[in-house]
mmCIF file of C-alpha atoms in Angstrom:
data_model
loop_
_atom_site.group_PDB
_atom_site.id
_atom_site.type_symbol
_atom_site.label_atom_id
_atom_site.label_comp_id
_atom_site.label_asym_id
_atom_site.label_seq_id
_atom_site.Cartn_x
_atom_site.Cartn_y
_atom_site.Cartn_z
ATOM 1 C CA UNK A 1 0.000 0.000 0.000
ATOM 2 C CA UNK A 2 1.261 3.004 -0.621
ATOM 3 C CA UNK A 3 0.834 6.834 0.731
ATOM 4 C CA UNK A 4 1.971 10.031 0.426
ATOM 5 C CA UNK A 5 0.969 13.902 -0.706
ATOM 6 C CA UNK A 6 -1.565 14.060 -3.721
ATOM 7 C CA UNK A 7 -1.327 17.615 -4.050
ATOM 8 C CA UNK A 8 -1.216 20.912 -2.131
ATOM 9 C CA UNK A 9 -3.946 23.766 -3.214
ATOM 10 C CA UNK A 10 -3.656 27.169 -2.173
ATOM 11 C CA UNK A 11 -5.919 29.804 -2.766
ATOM 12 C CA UNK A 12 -5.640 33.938 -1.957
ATOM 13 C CA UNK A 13 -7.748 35.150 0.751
ATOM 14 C CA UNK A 14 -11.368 36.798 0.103
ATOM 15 C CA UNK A 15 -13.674 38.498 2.352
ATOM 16 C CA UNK A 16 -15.768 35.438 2.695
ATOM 17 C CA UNK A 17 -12.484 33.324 3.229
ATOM 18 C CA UNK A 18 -14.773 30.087 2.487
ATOM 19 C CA UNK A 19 -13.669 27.027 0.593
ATOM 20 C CA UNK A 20 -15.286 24.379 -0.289
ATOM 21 C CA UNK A 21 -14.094 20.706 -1.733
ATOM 22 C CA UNK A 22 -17.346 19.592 -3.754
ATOM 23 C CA UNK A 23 -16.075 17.617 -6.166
ATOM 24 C CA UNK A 24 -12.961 15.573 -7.650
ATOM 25 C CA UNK A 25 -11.911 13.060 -9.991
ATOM 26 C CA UNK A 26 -8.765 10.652 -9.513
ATOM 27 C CA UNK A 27 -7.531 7.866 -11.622
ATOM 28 C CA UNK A 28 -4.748 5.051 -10.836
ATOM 29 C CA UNK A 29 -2.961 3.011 -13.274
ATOM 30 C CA UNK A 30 -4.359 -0.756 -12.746
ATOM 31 C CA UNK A 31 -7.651 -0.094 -10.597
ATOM 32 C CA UNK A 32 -11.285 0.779 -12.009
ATOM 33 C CA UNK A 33 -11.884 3.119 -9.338
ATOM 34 C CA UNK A 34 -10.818 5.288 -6.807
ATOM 35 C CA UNK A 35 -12.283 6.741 -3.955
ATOM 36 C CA UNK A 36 -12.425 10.392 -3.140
ATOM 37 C CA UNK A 37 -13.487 11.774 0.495
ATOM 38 C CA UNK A 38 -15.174 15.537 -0.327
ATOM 39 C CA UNK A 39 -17.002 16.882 2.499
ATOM 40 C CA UNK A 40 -18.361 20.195 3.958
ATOM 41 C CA UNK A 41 -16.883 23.845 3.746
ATOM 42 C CA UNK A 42 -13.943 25.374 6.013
ATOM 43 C CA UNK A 43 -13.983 28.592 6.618
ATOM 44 C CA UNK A 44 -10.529 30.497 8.236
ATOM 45 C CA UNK A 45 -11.971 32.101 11.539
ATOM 46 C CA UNK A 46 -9.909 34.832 13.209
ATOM 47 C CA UNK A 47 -9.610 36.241 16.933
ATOM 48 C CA UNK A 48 -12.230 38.723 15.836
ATOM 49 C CA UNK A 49 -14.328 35.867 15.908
ATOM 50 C CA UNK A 50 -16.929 34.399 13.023
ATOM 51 C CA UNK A 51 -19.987 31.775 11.951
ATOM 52 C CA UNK A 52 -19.392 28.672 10.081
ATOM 53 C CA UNK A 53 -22.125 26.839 8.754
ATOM 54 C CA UNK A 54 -23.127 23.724 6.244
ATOM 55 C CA UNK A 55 -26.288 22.638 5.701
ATOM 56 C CA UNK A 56 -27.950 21.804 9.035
ATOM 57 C CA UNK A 57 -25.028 22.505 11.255
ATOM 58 C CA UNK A 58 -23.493 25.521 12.593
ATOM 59 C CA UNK A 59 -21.028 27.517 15.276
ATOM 60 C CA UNK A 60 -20.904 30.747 16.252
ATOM 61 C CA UNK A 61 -17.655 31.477 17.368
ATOM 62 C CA UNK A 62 -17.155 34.900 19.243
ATOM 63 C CA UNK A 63 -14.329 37.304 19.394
ATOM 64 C CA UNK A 64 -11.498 36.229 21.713
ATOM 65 C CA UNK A 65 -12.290 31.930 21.762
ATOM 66 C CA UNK A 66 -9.468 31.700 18.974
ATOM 67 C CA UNK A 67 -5.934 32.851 20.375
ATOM 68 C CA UNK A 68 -4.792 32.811 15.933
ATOM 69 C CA UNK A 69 -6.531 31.965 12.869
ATOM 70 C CA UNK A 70 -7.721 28.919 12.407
ATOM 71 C CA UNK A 71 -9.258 26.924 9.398
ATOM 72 C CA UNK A 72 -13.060 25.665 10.493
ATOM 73 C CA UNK A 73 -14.816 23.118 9.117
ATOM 74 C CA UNK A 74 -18.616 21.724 9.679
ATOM 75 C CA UNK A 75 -19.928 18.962 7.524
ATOM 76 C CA UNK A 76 -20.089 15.522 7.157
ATOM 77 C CA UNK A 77 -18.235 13.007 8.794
ATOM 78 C CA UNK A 78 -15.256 12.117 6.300
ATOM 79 C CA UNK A 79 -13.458 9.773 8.578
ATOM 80 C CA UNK A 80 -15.247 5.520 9.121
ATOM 81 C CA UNK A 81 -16.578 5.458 12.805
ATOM 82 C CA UNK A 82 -15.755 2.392 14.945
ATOM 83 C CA UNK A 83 -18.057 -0.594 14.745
ATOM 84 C CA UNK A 84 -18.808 0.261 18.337
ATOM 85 C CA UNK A 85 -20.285 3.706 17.430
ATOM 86 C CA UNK A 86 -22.418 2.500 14.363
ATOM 87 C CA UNK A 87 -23.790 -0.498 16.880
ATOM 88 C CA UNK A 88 -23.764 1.521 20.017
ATOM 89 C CA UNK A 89 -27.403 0.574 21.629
ATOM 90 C CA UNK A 90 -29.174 2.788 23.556
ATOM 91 C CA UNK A 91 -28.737 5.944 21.502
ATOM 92 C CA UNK A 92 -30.684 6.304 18.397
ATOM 93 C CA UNK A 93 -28.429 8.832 16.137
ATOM 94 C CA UNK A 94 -30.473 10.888 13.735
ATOM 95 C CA UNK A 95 -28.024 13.587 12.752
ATOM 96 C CA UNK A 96 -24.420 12.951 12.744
ATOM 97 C CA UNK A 97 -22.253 16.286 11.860
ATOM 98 C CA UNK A 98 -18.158 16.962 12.328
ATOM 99 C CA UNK A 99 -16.567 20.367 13.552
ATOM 100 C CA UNK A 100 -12.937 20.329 12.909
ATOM 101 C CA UNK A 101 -10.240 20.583 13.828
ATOM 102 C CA UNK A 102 -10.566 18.058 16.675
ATOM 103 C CA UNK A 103 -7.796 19.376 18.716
ATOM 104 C CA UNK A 104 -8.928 22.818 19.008
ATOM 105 C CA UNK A 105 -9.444 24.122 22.542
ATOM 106 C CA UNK A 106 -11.256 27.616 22.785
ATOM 107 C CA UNK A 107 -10.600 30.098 24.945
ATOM 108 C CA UNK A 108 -14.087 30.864 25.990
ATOM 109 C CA UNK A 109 -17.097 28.896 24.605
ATOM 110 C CA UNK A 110 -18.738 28.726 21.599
ATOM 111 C CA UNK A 111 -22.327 27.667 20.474
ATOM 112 C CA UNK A 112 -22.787 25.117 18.085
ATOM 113 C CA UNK A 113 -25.945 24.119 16.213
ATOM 114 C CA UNK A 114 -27.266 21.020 14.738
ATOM 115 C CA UNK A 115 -30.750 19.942 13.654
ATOM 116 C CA UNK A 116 -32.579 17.230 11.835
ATOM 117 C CA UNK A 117 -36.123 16.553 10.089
ATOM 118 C CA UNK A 118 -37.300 13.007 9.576
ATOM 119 C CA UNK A 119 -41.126 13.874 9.500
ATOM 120 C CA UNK A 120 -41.178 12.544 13.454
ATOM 121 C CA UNK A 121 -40.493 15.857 15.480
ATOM 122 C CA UNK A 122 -43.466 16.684 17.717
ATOM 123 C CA UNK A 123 -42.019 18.513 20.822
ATOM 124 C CA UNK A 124 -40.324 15.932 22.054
ATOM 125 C CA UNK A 125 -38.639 15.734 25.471
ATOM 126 C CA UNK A 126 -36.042 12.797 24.820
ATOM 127 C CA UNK A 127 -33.963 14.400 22.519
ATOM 128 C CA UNK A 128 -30.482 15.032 23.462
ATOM 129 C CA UNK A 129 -27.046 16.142 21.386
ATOM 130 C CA UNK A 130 -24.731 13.830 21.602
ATOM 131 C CA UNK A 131 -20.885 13.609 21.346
ATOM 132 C CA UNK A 132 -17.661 11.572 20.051
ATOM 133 C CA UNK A 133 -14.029 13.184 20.662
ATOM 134 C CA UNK A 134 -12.989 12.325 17.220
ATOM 135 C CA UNK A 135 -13.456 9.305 14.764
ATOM 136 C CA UNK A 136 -11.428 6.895 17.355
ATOM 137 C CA UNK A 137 -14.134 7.257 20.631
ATOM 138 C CA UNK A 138 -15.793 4.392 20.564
ATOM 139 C CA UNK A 139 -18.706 5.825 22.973
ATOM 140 C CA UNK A 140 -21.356 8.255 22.777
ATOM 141 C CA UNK A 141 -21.305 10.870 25.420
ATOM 142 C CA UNK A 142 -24.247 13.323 25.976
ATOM 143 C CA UNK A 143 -23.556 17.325 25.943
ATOM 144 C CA UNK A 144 -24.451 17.728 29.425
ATOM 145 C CA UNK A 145 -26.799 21.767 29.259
ATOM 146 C CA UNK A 146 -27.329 21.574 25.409
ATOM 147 C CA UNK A 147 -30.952 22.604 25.096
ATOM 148 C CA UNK A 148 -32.568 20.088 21.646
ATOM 149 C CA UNK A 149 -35.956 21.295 21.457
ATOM 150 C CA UNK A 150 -38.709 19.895 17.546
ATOM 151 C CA UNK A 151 -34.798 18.360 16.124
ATOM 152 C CA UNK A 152 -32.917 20.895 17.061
ATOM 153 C CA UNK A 153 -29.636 21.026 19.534
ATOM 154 C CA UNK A 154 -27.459 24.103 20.508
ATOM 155 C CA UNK A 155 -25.073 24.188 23.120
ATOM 156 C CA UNK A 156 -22.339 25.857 24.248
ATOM 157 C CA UNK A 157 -19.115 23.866 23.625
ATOM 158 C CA UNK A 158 -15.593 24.213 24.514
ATOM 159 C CA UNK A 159 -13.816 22.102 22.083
ATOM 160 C CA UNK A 160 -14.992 20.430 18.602
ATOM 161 C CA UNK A 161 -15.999 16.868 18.012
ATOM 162 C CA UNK A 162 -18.017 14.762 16.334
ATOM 163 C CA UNK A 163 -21.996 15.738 17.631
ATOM 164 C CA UNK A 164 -24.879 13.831 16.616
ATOM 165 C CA UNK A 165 -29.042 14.597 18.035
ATOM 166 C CA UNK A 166 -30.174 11.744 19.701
ATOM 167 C CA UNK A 167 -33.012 10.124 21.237
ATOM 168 C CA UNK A 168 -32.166 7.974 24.208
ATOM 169 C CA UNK A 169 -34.162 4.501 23.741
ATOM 170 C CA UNK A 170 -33.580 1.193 25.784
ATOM 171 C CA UNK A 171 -30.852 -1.267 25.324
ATOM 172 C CA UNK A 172 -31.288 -5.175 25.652
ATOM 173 C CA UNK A 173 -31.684 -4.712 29.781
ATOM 174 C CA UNK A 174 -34.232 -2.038 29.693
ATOM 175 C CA UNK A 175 -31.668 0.708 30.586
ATOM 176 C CA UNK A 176 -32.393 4.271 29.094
ATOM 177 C CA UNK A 177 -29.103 5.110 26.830
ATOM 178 C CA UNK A 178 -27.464 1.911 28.285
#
């Protein structure tokens, strides 16, 4: 197996400072296929602060949480989740977003978004936002004082992740979110 740089892009700043990877093409000498990993936009945030946001997904990132610039991404999981995750029991995952970079620590909190629609909101008071480090947690963790209210979660966060809304049903010994 082999690995190494593809390419490096660069692009000049612009007001909105937004890029976006939508679409690619690659092609390998002796294989049919290959397969390309696009996801979400990134946006490079500054100490004056700024909002990222992709499709149902957001953060709101005010002045001061960001000691330098920083490139911010929210979008679609890009990375494959632990078998763990995709059969964790007692969580029912509805919306499953990423806010990179994982490592980043904020100086003061900011407020992320996420919602879903399936056709099944109707007020409902088991809804919770829940929470993976990175794409190596194997565990679901609930954002203890996010407030999810009709499919949608906002809380205020102190570090990124990988966040997901959630209902909390029973696992095989009748424990809520066991």
């Amino acid at each position: 197996e082999d690995s190494g740089l593809l390419t490096t892009l660069s692009f000049t700043d612009s007001d909105s400072a937004v890029f976006c990877l939508t679409s690619a093409e690659a092609t390998l000498e002796g294989y049919e296929s290959v397969n390309i990993t696009l996801g979400g936009c990134a946006v490079f945030v500054g100490t004056d602060g700024g909002t990222v946001a992709s499709g149902d997904a957001g953060v709101d990132i005010p002045a001061g949480a960001l000691t330098e610039s920083e490139s911010i991404s929210v979008g679609e999981v890009t990375e494959e989740l632990s078998e763990e995750v995709d059969n964790a029991t007692g969580f029912e995952v509805k919306e499953v977003t990423a806010f990179t970079p994982f490592d980043i620590v904020f100086e003061e909190p900011v407020e992320i978004s996420i919602s879903y629609d399936d056709g099944t909101r109707n007020d409902r008071d088991d809804e919770y936002l829940c929470y993976l480090e990175d794409a190596n947690d194997t565990e679901w963790a609930i954002v203890d004082g996010a407030s999810c209210t009709d499919g949608e979660c906002i809380a205020d966060v102190d570090s990124f992740g990988i966040f997901a809304t959630c209902i909390l049903v029973e696992d095989c010994n009748g424990d809520l979110g066991g």
